[in-house]
Amino acid sequence: MSRLHIETTVNGEPAEFLCAADETLLSGLRNGLGLTGTKEGCGTGDCGACSVIMNDRLVASCLVLAAEAQGQSVTTIEGIASGTTLHPLQQAFLEEAALQCGICTPGFIVAAKALLDVNPEPTEEQVRYWLAGNLCRCTGYDKIVRAVLEAAGEMRSATV
Amino acid sequence: MHTVRYEAPGTIAGALDIMASAPGAMVLAGGTDLLVQYQSGLKRPAVFLDVKRIPEMMAIVVDADGATIGAAAPAAVICADRTLQAWYPGLVEGVHLIGSTQIQGRGSIGGNLCNGSPAADSVCALIADRAVARIAGPTGTREVPVEAFMRGPGRTALAPGELLVAVRLPKPAPHTADAYQRLIPRSEMDIAVASCGVSLTFDATGTCTAARVAIGAVAPTPLLVLDAAAALVGTTVDPEALDRAAAAASAAAHPIDDRRGTAAYRRTVVGVLTKRVAALAAARAKER
Amino acid sequence: MSAPTFTAVGTRPIRHDGVDKVTGRANYGADLSLPGMLYGVVVRSPHTHARIVSIDTSAAAKVPGVKGIVTGKDVPLIDAKLGMGEGALDLKDLSDNALARSKALYHGHAVAAIAATSLAAAHEAAALVRVEYEILEPVLTVDRAMESGAPILHDTMTTQARPPIEQSGPTNVAGRMELRRGDIEQGFRDADVIVEHVFRTPTSHQGYIEPHACVARVNEDGRISIWTSTQGPFLVRDATAMMLGLDAANVKVTPSEIGGGFGGKIPVYLEPLAVLLARMTQRPVKMVMTRDEVFRATGPTSATKIRMKMGAKRDGTIVAASASLYYEAGAYRGSPSGAGAMCAFAPYRIPNFFIEAYDVVVNKPKVAAYRAPGSPMAALATESLIDEIATQLGLDKVEIRLKNAVQEGDLAPYGPPYGRIGFREVLEQVRNSDHWKSAVKPGVGRGLACGFWFNAGMSSSATVTLGADGSAAVVTGNPDIGGTRAAQALMVAEELGVPVERVRPSVADTDTAGYTDLTAGSRTCYATGMAVVEASRDVREQLRGRAAKIWGVPIEETRWEHGRVEPVNPSADRQPLTVAEIAAKLSKTGGPIIGRAAVNPPMAGPAFAAHICDLEVDRETGCSRVVRYTAVQDVGKAVHPSYVEGQMQGGASQGIGWALNEEYVYNASGVMENAGFLDYRMPVASDLPMIDTILVEVPTPGHPYGVRGVGEVPIVPPLAAVANAMADATGIRFTELPLSPPRVLARLLEEAPAAVGAGA
């Protein structure tokens, strides 16, 4: 079975890799491009650890074929910070202690960024429902939700 | 060794050609069911037929008589559409409940229908809203009412070589509204244990003149419950009428015990849901 | 002794591993790839209980890309025990569990492992392994397992019993122990009110988000390297070596970052298989479990049945209690029933009690530790009965607990007197909390429950090195599962006066770090923390020596004061020296400074917690939702309060999930039907409110800062707190978990049909 040559954009840069027709985007990112920041927790779209933004929409990369990325634009956790400047969400996660083991953290930050991209002033309830597809077993979500609300406020005041 | 191809045609005709030449082709829309079933070995397609590059399968078209929703249009796009929100709030509620935000980014009404689950969250509202499925095939196109599209768990009205292209919904009549709710143990992320979609039309005096009640996850397919609708028509959807509709819905249900809930539980709560959803639809309709 | 004052401890710096973890740079178990690496998969039993007649791997071996296949025959038969502080591990059971030899004892039990050049090839080969099974009747409950005539899982199993019992042939009862005090019959005769129930809890899983993963490589010199996600790198080293008959000196284990464990990443599952395959193929082998495998084949915690009876005087004084605990061990001995027995009555002064605890094997995966193993289920029983007694007697739920609460000097049910403990302080904080004083909303029930956990001591090592720039590095052997690097850095900063950002904490491999027991038992901050403090104080002593040298005085004329070395007799040329000033002269005063410490402290002071839960119940559907929650806990001393709060919030939410929805759903043949996150329903963000925390700090004697373990006790109260809230909301005492909507609605319809639809 010959492999497919995929040309895509990842974190704003052109990227190409080879993949099998049935390989997931998650595998393409991790194994094809070495971007292991995107994690696999379940492989069935139920935990959100593999969240990436594809063409402005949040998706579970374990439920996207790598081949589908042809010509598309993908943002992963590695593309959230600007160079050495952390994104306000990343900074807020650190300051609020919103991670314990940290395995779910990349997915949460990517998902939260997708939220703030469309809703810069979410309520606590909106944050909780938007992030319901991201499982965290360590924190009880309290500090994660606080971090997202904190980052949203930070970003709003930065744009005023 | 199992080999599989990936194809992404740009037209319906192109997709039908692939389906004709490769009988094991499976349509990949959002992939949120297919890829899970593929990983678990439940489905072994010869071709992943990605239909998301076919414009009419991704489009939402609104005209004077109603709306056409491309079978592969993602839930997130459907839920953000102002006209759909205004005309079919119940359908939008149902579509919004298909999985997490991540699933919303990919999952579609077409996939929800073709997966053939009796618990599919968009389907009860589609049935209540009198939606029809538009099907393209080797011999042309045909339309099937959504309540006749689902044939059993994992089974649909699609013949081999046929493709679900879109669903078509009529524009709601005056004083008409729909609603949808499901019951799940958590607040999110679960498959419906029971569900209900209702569309009600009222006359100027506040009497219900038309009703459609569909229930899900309580039978091999979502059910259109005529008795429940009959209990509401000709009433003001008062508490007694709601109780009768609830009883009719419970009576129509013939659920099973499974890991998500017991049959007895489903039968009881589908009545509770019918009551709540019909009351919600009535409140909405009376505001119009 | 006056309370110590702190400069660094108790502050909330950004964790040192944080930036790597928010940018995706941190490497977890599945993130490592090596050149030439093969992919390993496991072939698992499709039967719940079956004798393995034969295994034919010939067809699988022919699949292109397959490089090696191992079965139980390839694992040496070792009959040995591995001491692990809290209890010896039976190596034969461990290795049998990793790869079945003669019998498959649960659905998902490993029977073969395959390494191939691609995952696809390995999976294809796995499907071609032909195993002939003789299917046996499965044993799925403790009730069935203990019946006479029940199928026996292990032909040679006898009951490990304290006190000894008469043995009559092979049994499924792996263990029995009992604890007693006073005169139980007289105690119940003295009681004015007696309550008794049988409680049941389901099999539930730790639910860490990262599946088990490892890479093994055999180096050219025969030494073996293992990279793995584990709570105990030294345990992985020793257990893997012993199971495979290797010299542990030739095995190096490097812990990756760990994506959650909660006790579930203590056992070894994949590592011995990866090593066997790597030896066979002479290539690195990577193995990663799927989520399905994690549920089916790694340790959940015990399903339990507990019969408990409690008697009290009219004023609420508990005078007698008895309990029989039956805990499923899964396929091999080792349920936490003994710990459950020791914890059950630990918070209360009960003059007459009797507890017996059974460890029972069934055809389910071998249980693993899960956060305060055994205690939450016991607390469900104890705290439900106390709640019921209080309700019957019309007593306040806090006051009845205060009346019976243990304090310093009281005997623990397992023997020794308690030292300084903070249970009464915790209850007083509950009484004074906004939550407890607030009105309960209509349609909502409020529950209170308490919990106890021991907190482990055991062995730990640490080194602290001082840089010439005045910065410090601390090295330990405990994988950082929730902020322990930051806590250790705070301790170094506290002892040396170095800014915490200039302390570099790291977790080292088993060749680099001194021997250190598990990241488990709530022991890392306590025991490893003690090692870090002592190693830092060793550095301080050496700094005094250098200052003495600089000043030309004997060391006795220096002292550590105000975060620097000060001369006992100051003079113009003897001014106090900061760490940075001494560090700058290291090369001229004797070279580098390395502090070291190895400790083996006793058990830390036990931890007590009390949780308040407000539960809203939909009486028409049985659905419920936690709408307010407060966790109160004696934490000894919070080193990094944010991560202490995080432990309390996380434990509470795991316990809420266990109480409301989580359970293994088995079919009649013992196959788990919900082996995924869709249907194994852990709480999601929208299920929970903010979880308020109240930290009570009653220092542990014997620890330099008074630290107690904090990680485990927060999962003990929630089961009962939720059940008590449900009882308050519905008037119905539920004794079986989870409180899932079908179960709740069935009871509501049965016991209060008229009320349904009228409430809320």
XYZ file of C-alpha atoms in Angstrom, chain A residues 30-31 36-44 46-47 49 77-81 86 89-91 93-106 108-109 124-125 127-129 131-143 145-146 149, chain C residues 12 14-15 18-19 21-24 26-28 30-31 33 205-211 258-260 262 286 291 370-371 480-483 625 640 642-643 645-647 649-651 653-654 662 677-678 680 682-686 688-692:
120
model
C 2.736 12.916 16.144
C 4.484 10.383 13.948
C 3.907 15.107 20.107
C 2.288 17.927 22.072
C -1.076 16.702 20.821
C -1.927 13.719 23.043
C -3.988 10.563 22.637
C -6.166 9.637 25.585
C -8.860 7.498 24.024
C -8.789 7.375 20.229
C -12.579 7.662 20.119
C -14.282 11.227 23.999
C -11.435 12.877 25.931
C -6.585 15.373 24.599
C -0.544 23.278 20.960
C 2.922 23.914 19.558
C 1.489 26.873 17.657
C -0.347 28.602 20.479
C 2.517 30.659 21.914
C 3.198 32.430 26.061
C -4.241 31.055 28.267
C -0.918 29.312 28.817
C 0.123 31.983 31.292
C -2.962 27.931 33.332
C 0.419 28.343 35.017
C -0.672 31.077 37.393
C -3.932 29.405 38.383
C -2.240 25.988 38.804
C -4.749 24.644 36.297
C -2.760 21.523 35.590
C -1.623 18.643 37.723
C -0.352 15.767 35.595
C -0.575 17.926 32.483
C -1.569 15.290 29.924
C -4.912 16.942 29.193
C -3.465 20.458 29.253
C -2.581 20.839 25.538
C -7.681 22.144 27.082
C -5.592 25.094 25.953
C -18.521 30.162 33.600
C -21.345 27.990 32.289
C -16.746 27.646 29.497
C -17.870 24.464 31.235
C -20.100 23.323 28.367
C -14.935 22.240 27.472
C -17.202 19.283 28.299
C -15.424 17.272 25.610
C -12.085 17.657 27.369
C -11.629 15.260 30.242
C -9.405 16.092 33.189
C -9.144 13.561 35.975
C -6.798 15.499 38.267
C -8.220 18.944 38.904
C -11.989 18.677 39.164
C -11.961 21.464 36.500
C -12.178 24.259 39.087
C -8.800 25.823 38.367
C -12.329 27.083 34.392
C -10.847 29.894 36.478
C -12.048 33.075 32.581
C 2.351 29.829 45.133
C 4.636 28.861 38.948
C 5.615 25.228 38.755
C 4.831 24.214 33.817
C 5.993 25.890 30.628
C 3.434 21.262 29.967
C 1.442 24.195 28.579
C 3.380 24.284 25.327
C 3.272 20.582 24.486
C 6.801 17.774 27.974
C 7.361 14.139 27.044
C 4.891 11.555 28.303
C 3.906 7.543 24.359
C 6.010 10.458 23.129
C 10.482 7.130 19.529
C -11.393 2.829 37.444
C -8.770 5.431 38.278
C -9.464 6.955 34.876
C -6.106 8.659 34.284
C -6.149 10.262 30.841
C -2.799 8.891 29.665
C -2.886 5.202 28.716
C 3.167 10.829 33.869
C -0.342 11.557 32.692
C -2.154 10.616 35.870
C -3.989 7.609 41.192
C 7.335 0.534 22.052
C -8.232 3.054 26.176
C -6.809 3.700 43.691
C -6.372 6.801 45.841
C 5.884 14.465 39.381
C 2.234 13.634 39.140
C 0.777 16.891 40.347
C 3.248 19.587 41.241
C -26.401 17.202 39.928
C 2.266 24.940 47.622
C -2.623 25.780 44.966
C -1.594 22.191 44.369
C -6.306 22.644 46.780
C -5.981 20.878 43.447
C -5.582 17.520 45.167
C -10.724 19.309 44.254
C -9.560 16.413 42.117
C -10.219 13.808 44.778
C -14.566 15.135 41.719
C -13.350 11.564 41.322
C -19.070 5.537 37.229
C -14.936 7.267 28.110
C -18.294 7.574 26.333
C -17.686 4.935 31.601
C -16.444 10.304 34.513
C -17.458 13.854 35.433
C -17.054 16.441 32.677
C -16.577 20.166 33.240
C -20.289 20.938 32.923
C -19.499 20.134 38.428
C -19.617 23.427 40.274
C -16.520 25.136 41.608
C -15.219 22.997 44.449
C -14.495 25.161 47.468
